[in-house]
mmCIF file of C-alpha atoms and ligand atoms in Angstrom:
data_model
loop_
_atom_site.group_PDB
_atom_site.id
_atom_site.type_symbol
_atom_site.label_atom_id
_atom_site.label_comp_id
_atom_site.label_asym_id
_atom_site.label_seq_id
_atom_site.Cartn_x
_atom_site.Cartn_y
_atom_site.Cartn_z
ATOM 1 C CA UNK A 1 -54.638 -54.014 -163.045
ATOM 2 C CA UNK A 2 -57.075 -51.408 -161.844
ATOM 3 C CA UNK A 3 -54.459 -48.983 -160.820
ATOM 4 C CA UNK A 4 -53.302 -49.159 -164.925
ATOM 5 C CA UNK A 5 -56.822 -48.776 -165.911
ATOM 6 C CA UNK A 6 -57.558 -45.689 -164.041
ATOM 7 C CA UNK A 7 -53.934 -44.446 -165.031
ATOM 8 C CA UNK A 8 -54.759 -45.085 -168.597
ATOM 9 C CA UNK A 9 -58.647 -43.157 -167.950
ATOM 10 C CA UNK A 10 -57.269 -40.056 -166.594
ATOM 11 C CA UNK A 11 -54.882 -40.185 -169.403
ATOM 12 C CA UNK A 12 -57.570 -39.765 -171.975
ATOM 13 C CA UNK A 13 -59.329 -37.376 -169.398
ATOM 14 C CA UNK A 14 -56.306 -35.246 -170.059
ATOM 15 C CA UNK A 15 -56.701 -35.669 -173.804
ATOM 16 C CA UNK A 16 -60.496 -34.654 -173.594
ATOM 17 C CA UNK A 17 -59.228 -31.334 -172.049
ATOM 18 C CA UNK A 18 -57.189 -30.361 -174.642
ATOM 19 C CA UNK A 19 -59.548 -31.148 -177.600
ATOM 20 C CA UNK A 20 -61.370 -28.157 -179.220
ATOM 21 C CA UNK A 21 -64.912 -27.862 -179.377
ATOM 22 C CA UNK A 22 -65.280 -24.897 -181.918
ATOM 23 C CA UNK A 23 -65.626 -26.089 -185.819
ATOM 24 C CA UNK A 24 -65.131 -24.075 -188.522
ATOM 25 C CA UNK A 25 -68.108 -21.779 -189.699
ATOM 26 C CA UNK A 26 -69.623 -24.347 -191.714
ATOM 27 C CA UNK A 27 -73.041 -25.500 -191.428
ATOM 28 C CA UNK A 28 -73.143 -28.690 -190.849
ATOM 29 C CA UNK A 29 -76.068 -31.100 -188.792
ATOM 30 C CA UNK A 30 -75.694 -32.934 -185.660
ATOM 31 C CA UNK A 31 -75.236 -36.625 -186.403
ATOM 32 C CA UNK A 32 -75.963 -39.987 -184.656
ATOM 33 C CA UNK A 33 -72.881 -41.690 -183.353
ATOM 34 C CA UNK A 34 -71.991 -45.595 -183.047
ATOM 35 C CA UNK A 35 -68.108 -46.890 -182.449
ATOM 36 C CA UNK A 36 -65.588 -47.640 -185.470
ATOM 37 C CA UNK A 37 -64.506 -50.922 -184.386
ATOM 38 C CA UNK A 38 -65.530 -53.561 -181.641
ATOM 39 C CA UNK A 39 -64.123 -53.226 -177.635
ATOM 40 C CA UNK A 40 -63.913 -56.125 -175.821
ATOM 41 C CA UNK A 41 -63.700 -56.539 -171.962
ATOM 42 C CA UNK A 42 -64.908 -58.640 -168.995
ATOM 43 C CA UNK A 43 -65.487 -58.008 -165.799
ATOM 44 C CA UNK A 44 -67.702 -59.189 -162.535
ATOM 45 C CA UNK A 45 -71.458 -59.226 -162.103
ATOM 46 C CA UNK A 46 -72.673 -57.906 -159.142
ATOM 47 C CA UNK A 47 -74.635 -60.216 -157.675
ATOM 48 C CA UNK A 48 -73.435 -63.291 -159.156
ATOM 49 C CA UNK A 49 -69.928 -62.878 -158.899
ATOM 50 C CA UNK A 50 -69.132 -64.207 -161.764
ATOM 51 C CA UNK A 51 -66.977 -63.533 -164.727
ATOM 52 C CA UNK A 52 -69.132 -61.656 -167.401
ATOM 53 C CA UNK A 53 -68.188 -60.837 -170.649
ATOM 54 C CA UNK A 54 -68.785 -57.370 -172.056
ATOM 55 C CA UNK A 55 -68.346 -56.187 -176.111
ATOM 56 C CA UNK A 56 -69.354 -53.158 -177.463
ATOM 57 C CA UNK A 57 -70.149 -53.491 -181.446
ATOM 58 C CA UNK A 58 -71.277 -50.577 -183.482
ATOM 59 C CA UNK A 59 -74.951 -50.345 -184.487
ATOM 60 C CA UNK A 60 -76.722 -48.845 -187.758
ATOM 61 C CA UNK A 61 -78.637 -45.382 -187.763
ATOM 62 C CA UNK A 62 -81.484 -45.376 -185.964
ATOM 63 C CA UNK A 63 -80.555 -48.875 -184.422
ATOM 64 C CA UNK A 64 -80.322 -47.410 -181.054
ATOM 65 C CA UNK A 65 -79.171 -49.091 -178.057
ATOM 66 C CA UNK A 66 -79.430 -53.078 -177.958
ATOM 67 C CA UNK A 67 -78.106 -55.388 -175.321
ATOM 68 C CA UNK A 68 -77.554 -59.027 -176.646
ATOM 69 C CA UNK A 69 -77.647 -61.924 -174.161
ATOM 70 C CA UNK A 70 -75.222 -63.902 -176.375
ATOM 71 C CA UNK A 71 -74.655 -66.807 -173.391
ATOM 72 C CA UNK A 72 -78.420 -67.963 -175.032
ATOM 73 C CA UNK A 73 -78.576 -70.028 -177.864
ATOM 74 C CA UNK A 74 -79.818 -68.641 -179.974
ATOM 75 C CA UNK A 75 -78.757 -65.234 -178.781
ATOM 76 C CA UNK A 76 -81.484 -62.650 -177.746
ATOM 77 C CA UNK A 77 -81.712 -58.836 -178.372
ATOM 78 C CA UNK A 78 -83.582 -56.553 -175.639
ATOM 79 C CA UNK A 79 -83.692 -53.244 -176.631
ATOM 80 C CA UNK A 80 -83.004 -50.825 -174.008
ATOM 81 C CA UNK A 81 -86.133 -49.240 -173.483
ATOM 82 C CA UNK A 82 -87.884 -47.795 -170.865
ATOM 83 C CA UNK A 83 -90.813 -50.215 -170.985
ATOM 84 C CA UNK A 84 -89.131 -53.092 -170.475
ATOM 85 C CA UNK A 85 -87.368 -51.899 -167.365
ATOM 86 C CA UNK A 86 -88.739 -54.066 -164.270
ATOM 87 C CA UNK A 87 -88.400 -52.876 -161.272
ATOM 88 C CA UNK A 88 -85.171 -54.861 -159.246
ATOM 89 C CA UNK A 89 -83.412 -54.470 -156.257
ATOM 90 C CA UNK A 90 -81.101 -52.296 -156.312
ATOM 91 C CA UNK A 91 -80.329 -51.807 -159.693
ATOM 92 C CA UNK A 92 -82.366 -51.679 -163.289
ATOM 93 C CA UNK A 93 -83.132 -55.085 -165.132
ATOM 94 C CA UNK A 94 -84.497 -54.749 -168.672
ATOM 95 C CA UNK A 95 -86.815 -57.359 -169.369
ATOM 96 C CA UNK A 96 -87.684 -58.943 -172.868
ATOM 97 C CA UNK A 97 -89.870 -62.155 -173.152
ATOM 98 C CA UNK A 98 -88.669 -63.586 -169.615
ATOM 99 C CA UNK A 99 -84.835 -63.024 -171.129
ATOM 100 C CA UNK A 100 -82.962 -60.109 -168.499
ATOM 101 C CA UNK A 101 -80.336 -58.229 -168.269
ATOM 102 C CA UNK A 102 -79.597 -56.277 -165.313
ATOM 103 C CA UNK A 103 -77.397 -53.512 -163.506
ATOM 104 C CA UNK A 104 -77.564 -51.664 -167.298
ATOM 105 C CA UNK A 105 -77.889 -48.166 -165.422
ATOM 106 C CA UNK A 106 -74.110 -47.744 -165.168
ATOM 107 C CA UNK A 107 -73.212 -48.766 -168.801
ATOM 108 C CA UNK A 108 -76.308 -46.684 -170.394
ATOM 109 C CA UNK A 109 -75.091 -43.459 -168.166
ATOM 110 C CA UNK A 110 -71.720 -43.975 -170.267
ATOM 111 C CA UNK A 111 -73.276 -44.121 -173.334
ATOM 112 C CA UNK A 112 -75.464 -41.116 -173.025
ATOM 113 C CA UNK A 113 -72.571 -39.183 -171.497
ATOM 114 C CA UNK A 114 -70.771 -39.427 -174.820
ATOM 115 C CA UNK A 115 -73.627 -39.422 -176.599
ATOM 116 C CA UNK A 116 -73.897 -42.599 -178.704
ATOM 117 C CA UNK A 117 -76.775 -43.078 -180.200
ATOM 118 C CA UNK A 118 -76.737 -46.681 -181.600
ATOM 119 C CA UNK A 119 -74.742 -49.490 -180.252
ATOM 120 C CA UNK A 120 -75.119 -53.507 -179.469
ATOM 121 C CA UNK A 121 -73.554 -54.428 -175.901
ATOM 122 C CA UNK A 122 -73.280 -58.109 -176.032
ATOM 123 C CA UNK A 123 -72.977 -59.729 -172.416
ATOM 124 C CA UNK A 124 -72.201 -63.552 -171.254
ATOM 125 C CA UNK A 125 -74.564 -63.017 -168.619
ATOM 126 C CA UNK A 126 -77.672 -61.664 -166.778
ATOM 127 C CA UNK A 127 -75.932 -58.991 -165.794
ATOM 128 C CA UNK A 128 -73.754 -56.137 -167.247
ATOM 129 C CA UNK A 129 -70.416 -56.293 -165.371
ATOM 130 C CA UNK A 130 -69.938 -53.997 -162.065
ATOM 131 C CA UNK A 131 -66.577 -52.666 -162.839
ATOM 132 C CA UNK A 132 -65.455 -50.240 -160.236
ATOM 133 C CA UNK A 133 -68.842 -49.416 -159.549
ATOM 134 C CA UNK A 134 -68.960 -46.494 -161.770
ATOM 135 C CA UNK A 135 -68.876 -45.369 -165.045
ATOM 136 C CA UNK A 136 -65.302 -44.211 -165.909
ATOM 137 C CA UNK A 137 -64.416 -47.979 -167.082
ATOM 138 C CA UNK A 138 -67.073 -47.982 -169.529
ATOM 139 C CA UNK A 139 -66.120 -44.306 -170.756
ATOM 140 C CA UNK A 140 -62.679 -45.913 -171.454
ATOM 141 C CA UNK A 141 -63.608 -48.861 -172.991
ATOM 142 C CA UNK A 142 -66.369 -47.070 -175.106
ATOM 143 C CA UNK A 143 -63.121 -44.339 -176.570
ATOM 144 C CA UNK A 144 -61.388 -47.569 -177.312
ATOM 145 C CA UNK A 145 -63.286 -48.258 -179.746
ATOM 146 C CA UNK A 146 -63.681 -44.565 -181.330
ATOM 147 C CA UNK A 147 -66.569 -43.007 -182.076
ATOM 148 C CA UNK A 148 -67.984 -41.955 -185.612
ATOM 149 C CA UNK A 149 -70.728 -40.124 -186.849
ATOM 150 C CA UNK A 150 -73.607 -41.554 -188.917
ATOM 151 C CA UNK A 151 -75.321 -40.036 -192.223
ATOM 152 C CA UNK A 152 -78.655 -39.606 -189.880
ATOM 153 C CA UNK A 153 -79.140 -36.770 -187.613
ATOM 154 C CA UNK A 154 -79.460 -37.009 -183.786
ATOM 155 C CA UNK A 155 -82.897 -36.941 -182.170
ATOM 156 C CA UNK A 156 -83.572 -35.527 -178.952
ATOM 157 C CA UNK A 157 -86.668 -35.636 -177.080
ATOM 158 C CA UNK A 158 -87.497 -31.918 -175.863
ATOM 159 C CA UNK A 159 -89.824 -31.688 -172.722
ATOM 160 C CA UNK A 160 -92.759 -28.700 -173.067
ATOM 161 C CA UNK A 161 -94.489 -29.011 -169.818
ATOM 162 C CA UNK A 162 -93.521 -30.000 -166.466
ATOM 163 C CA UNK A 163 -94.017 -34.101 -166.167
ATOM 164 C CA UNK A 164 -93.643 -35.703 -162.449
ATOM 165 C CA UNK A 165 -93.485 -38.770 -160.555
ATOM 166 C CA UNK A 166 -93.900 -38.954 -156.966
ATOM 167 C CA UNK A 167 -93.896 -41.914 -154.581
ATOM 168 C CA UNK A 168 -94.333 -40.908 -150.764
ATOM 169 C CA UNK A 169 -91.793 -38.122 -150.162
ATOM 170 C CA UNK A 170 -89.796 -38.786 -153.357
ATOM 171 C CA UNK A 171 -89.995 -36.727 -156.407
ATOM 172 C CA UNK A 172 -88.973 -37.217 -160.245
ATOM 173 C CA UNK A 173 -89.962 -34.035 -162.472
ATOM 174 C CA UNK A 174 -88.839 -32.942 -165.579
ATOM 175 C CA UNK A 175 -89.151 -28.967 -166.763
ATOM 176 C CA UNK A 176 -88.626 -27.064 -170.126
ATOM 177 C CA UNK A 177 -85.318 -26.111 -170.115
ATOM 178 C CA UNK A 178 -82.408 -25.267 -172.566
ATOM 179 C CA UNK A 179 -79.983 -27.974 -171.769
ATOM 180 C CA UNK A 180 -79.760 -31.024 -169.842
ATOM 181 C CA UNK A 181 -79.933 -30.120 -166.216
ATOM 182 C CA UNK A 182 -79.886 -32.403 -163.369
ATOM 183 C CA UNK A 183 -80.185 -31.508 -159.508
ATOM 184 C CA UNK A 184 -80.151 -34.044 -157.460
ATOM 185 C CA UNK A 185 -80.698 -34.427 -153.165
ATOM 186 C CA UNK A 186 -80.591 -37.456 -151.291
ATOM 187 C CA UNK A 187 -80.960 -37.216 -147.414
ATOM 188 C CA UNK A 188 -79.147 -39.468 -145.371
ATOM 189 C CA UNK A 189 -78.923 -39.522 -141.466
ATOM 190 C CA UNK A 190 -75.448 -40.834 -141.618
ATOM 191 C CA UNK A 191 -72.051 -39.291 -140.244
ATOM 192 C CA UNK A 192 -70.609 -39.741 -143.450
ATOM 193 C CA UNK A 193 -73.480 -37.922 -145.407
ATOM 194 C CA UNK A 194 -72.534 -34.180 -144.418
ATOM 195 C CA UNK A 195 -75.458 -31.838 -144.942
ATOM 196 C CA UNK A 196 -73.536 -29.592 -147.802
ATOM 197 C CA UNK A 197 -72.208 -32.624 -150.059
ATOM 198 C CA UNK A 198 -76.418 -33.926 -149.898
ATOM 199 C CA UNK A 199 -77.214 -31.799 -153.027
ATOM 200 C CA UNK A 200 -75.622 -31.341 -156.689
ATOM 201 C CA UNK A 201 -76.656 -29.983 -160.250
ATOM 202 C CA UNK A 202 -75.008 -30.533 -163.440
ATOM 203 C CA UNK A 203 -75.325 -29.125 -166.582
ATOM 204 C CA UNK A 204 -74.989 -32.206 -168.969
ATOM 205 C CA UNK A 205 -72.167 -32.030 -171.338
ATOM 206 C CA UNK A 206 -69.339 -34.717 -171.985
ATOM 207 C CA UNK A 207 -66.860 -33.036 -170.320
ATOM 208 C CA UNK A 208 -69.163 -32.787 -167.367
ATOM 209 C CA UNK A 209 -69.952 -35.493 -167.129
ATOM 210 C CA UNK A 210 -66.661 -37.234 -167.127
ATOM 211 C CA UNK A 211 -65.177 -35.529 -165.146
ATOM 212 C CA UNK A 212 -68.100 -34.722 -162.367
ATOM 213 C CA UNK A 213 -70.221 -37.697 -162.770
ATOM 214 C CA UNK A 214 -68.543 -40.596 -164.639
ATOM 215 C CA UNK A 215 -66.071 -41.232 -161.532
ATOM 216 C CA UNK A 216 -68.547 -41.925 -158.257
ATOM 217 C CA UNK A 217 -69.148 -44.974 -157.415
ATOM 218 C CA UNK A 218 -72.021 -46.954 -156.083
ATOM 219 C CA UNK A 219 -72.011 -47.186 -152.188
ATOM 220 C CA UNK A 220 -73.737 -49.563 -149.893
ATOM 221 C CA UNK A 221 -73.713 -50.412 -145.845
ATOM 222 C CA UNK A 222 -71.766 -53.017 -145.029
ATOM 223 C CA UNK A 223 -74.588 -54.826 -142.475
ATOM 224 C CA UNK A 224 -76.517 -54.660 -145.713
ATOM 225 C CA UNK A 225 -74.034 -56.761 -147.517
ATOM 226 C CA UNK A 226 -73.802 -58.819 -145.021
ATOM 227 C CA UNK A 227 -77.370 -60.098 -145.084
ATOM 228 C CA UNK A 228 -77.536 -59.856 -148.946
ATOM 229 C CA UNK A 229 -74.214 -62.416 -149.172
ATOM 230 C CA UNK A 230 -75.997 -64.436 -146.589
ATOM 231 C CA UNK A 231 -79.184 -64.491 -149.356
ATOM 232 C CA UNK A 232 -76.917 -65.477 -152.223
ATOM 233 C CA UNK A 233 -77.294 -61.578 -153.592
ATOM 234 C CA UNK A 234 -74.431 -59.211 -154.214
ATOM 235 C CA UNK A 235 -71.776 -61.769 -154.472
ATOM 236 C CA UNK A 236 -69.403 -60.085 -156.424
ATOM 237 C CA UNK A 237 -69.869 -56.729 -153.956
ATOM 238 C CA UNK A 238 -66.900 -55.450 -152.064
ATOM 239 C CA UNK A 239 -64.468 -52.666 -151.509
ATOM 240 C CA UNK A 240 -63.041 -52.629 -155.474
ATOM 241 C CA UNK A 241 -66.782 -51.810 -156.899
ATOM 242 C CA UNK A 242 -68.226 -49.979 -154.031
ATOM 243 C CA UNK A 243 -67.777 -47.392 -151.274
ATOM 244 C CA UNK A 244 -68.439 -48.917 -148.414
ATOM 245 C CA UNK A 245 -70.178 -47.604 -145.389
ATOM 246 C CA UNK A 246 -70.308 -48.611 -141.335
ATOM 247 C CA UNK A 247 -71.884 -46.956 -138.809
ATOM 248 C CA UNK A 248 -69.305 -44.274 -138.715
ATOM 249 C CA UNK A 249 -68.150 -43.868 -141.933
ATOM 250 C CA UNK A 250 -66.362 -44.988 -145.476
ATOM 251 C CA UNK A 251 -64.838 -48.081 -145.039
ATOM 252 C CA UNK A 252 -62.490 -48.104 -148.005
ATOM 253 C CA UNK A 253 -58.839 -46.927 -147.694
ATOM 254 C CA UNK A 254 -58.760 -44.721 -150.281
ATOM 255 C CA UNK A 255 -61.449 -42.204 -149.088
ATOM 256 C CA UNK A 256 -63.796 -40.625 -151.452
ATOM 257 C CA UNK A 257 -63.472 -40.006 -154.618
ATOM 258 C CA UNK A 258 -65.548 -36.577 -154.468
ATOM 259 C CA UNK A 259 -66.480 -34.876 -150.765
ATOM 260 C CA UNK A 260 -70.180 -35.488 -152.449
ATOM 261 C CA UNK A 261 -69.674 -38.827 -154.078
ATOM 262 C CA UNK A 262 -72.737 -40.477 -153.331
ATOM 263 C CA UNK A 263 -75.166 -37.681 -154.779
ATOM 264 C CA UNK A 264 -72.920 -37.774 -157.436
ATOM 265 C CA UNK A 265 -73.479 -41.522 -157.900
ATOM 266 C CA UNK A 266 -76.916 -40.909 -158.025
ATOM 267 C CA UNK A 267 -76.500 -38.333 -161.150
ATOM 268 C CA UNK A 268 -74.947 -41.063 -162.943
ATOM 269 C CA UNK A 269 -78.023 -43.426 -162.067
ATOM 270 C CA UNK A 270 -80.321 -40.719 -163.090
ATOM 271 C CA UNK A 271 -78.399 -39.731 -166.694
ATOM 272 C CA UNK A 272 -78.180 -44.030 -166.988
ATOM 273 C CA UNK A 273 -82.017 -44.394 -166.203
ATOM 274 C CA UNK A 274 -83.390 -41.486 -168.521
ATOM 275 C CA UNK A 275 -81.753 -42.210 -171.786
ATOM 276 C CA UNK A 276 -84.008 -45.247 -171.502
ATOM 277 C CA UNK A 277 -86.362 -42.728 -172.937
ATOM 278 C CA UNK A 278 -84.779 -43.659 -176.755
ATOM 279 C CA UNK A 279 -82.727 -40.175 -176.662
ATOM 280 C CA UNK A 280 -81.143 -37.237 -174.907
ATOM 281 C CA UNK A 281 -83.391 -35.342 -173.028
ATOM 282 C CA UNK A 282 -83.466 -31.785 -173.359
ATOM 283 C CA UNK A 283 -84.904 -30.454 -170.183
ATOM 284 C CA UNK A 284 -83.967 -30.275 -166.524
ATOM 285 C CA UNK A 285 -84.416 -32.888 -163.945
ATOM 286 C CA UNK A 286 -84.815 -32.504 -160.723
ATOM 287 C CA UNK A 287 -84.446 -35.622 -158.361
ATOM 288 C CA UNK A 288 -85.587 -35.691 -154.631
ATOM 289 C CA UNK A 289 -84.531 -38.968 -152.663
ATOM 290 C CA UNK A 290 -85.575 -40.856 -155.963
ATOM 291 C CA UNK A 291 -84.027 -43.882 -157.270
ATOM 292 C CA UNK A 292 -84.312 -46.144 -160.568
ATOM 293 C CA UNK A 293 -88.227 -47.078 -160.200
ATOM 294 C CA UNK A 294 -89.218 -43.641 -159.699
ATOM 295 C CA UNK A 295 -86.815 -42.782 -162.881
ATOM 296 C CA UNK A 296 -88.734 -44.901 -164.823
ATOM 297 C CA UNK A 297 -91.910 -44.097 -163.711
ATOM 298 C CA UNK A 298 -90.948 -39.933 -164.649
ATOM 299 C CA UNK A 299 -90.093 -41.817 -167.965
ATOM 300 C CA UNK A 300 -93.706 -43.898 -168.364
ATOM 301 C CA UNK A 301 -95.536 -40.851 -167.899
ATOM 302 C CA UNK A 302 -93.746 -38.585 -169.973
ATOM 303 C CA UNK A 303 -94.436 -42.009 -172.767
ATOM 304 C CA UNK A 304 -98.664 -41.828 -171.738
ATOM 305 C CA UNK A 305 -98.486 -37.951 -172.316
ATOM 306 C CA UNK A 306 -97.689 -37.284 -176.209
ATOM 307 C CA UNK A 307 -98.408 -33.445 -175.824
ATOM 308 C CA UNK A 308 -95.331 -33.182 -173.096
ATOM 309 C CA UNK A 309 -92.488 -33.569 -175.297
ATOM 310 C CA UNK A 310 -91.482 -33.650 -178.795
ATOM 311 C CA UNK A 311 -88.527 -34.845 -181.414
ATOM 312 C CA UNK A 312 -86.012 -32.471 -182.072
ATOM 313 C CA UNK A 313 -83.061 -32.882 -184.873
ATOM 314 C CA UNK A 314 -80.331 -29.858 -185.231
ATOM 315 C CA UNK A 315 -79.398 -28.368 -188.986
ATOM 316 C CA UNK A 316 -76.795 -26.865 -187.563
ATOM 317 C CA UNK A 317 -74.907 -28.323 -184.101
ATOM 318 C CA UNK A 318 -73.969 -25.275 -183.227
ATOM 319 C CA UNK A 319 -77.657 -24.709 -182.284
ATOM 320 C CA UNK A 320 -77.788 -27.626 -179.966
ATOM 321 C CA UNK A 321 -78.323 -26.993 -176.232
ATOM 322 C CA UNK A 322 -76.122 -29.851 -175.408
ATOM 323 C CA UNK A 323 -72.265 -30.216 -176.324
ATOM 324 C CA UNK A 324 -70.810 -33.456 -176.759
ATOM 325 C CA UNK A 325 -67.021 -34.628 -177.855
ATOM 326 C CA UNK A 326 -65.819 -34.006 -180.768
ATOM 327 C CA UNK A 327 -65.638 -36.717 -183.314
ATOM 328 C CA UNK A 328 -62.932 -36.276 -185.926
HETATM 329 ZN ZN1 ZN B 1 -75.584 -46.913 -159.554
#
């Protein structure tokens, strides 16, 4: 079953590819997006290890991103929103009125990546399925159910002055910049963390994203899991959602999916955690050994700080910093 998922992905990856970016010469503004129809899927929570139930249903303009806890009757909406985010172990749990939903990072780093703008994700659970502990099944579900355009036009939020966060030696900072750009180092005294594959940038697209960034997967020590099964946590963890690491190296058979997976991994956290923000960012990010609560925190203070950013629509999209897929 996963080997015909990831078959049908890189299919579409393929597809992507060949897809042409340049429009005619027509004017024409950049527009929010939602899906066409309703995707349906389940999958495995994390720490649970339960069955969780995932679907994807469009959303109206200016709707934004809403995850529905629909196991609750009656059902309850939590808007995904930086302010809400409480900080969890190991993963980001939006909270709403003592209602949760957690491990969103992965699913909201899909979203932004194709850059949907509005969109109810209604869940069975607590928790959003872990998938293969990436994004790429989310990216394939989400195409499944086709994206469209909306009559409203697509709001970024443009940084104007450098905004950090720092917690001991970890550092969050946004920059002015023309474009999305992430750089990222995590620094790990591990045999499998070589010095060279520590460090990455990006500059944000959809087509970098997929096919840089939507593929890594989450990675974990295996003593770790260990004492987290023994605690009831992290029951659904093992070798099909993570990379796995001992005290010599990956555990999984299959290698790596990138020499520099796990900085990669932590990209796809870091696009996930930002579009908490409400919209794409335009601005570079630079990321030093930080993590989701340090994300949000970059995100808070940017939020208490109305003269460092402001709302930004495009007239034309050929203007725009950022390129996304095409919608036909
Ligand atoms: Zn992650």
């Amino acid at each position: 079953m996963r080997f015909i998922t990831f078959f049908v992905f890189y299919q579409w990856l393929n597809v992507l590819t060949y897809s042409g970016f340049e429009n005619e010469d027509r004017i024409s503004m950049l527009k929010q997006r939602t899906l066409k129809r309703v995707v349906k899927a389940s999958g495995i929570g994390l720490h649970s290890g339960q069955k969780v139930m995932i679907n994807f249903l469009p959303h109206v303009a200016d709707g934004g991103i809403v995850f529905r806890r629909i196991d609750l009757n009656p059902p309850v909406d939590i808007p995904a929103d930086a302010m809400l985010i409480q900080e969890a172990f190991m993963c980001s749990n939006l909270v709403s009125k003592e209602t949760k939903v957690g491990t969103i990072e992965h699913v909201t780093s899909a979203i932004a990546g194709l850059g949907i703008d509005n969109l109810i994700i209604e869940v069975s659970a607590s928790e959003i399925p872990i998938m293969d502990g990436s994004a790429g099944p989310f990216i394939y579900l989400l195409m499944q159910g086709e994206l469209v355009e909306q009559d409203a036009p697509k709001k970024f939020i443009r940084i104007l002055k450098p905004v950090e966060a720092l917690i001991d030696d970890k550092r969050a900072i946004f920059s002015p910049h023309d474009g999305f750009q992430i750089n990222f180092t995590i620094d790990f005294d591990h045999p499998a963390f070589a010095k060279e594959y520590q460090s990455a940038t990006i500059d944000f697209s959809t087509e970098t994203f997929v096919y840089e960034v939507s593929g890594a997967r989450t990675f974990g020590f295996m003593k770790d899991l260990d004492y987290l099964k023994a605690n009831n946590l992290a029951l659904g963890a093992s070798l099909d959602n993570a990379v796995g690491l001992d005290d010599t190296g990956v555990v999984n058979e299959e290698g790596l999916r990138f020499a520099d997976e796990f900085v990669r991994h932590k990209i796809l956290d870091a696009v996930g955690d930002l579009y908490l923000l409400g919209h794409q960012i335009i601005a570079k990010f630079d990321g030093y050994k930080s993590g989701h609560a340090l994300n949000n925190q970059l995100l808070r203070n940017v939020k208490s700080d109305p003269s460092s950013y402001e709302i930004v629509t495009f007239d034309d999209e050929k203007l725009c910093p950022i390129h996304f897929v095409n919608v036909t």
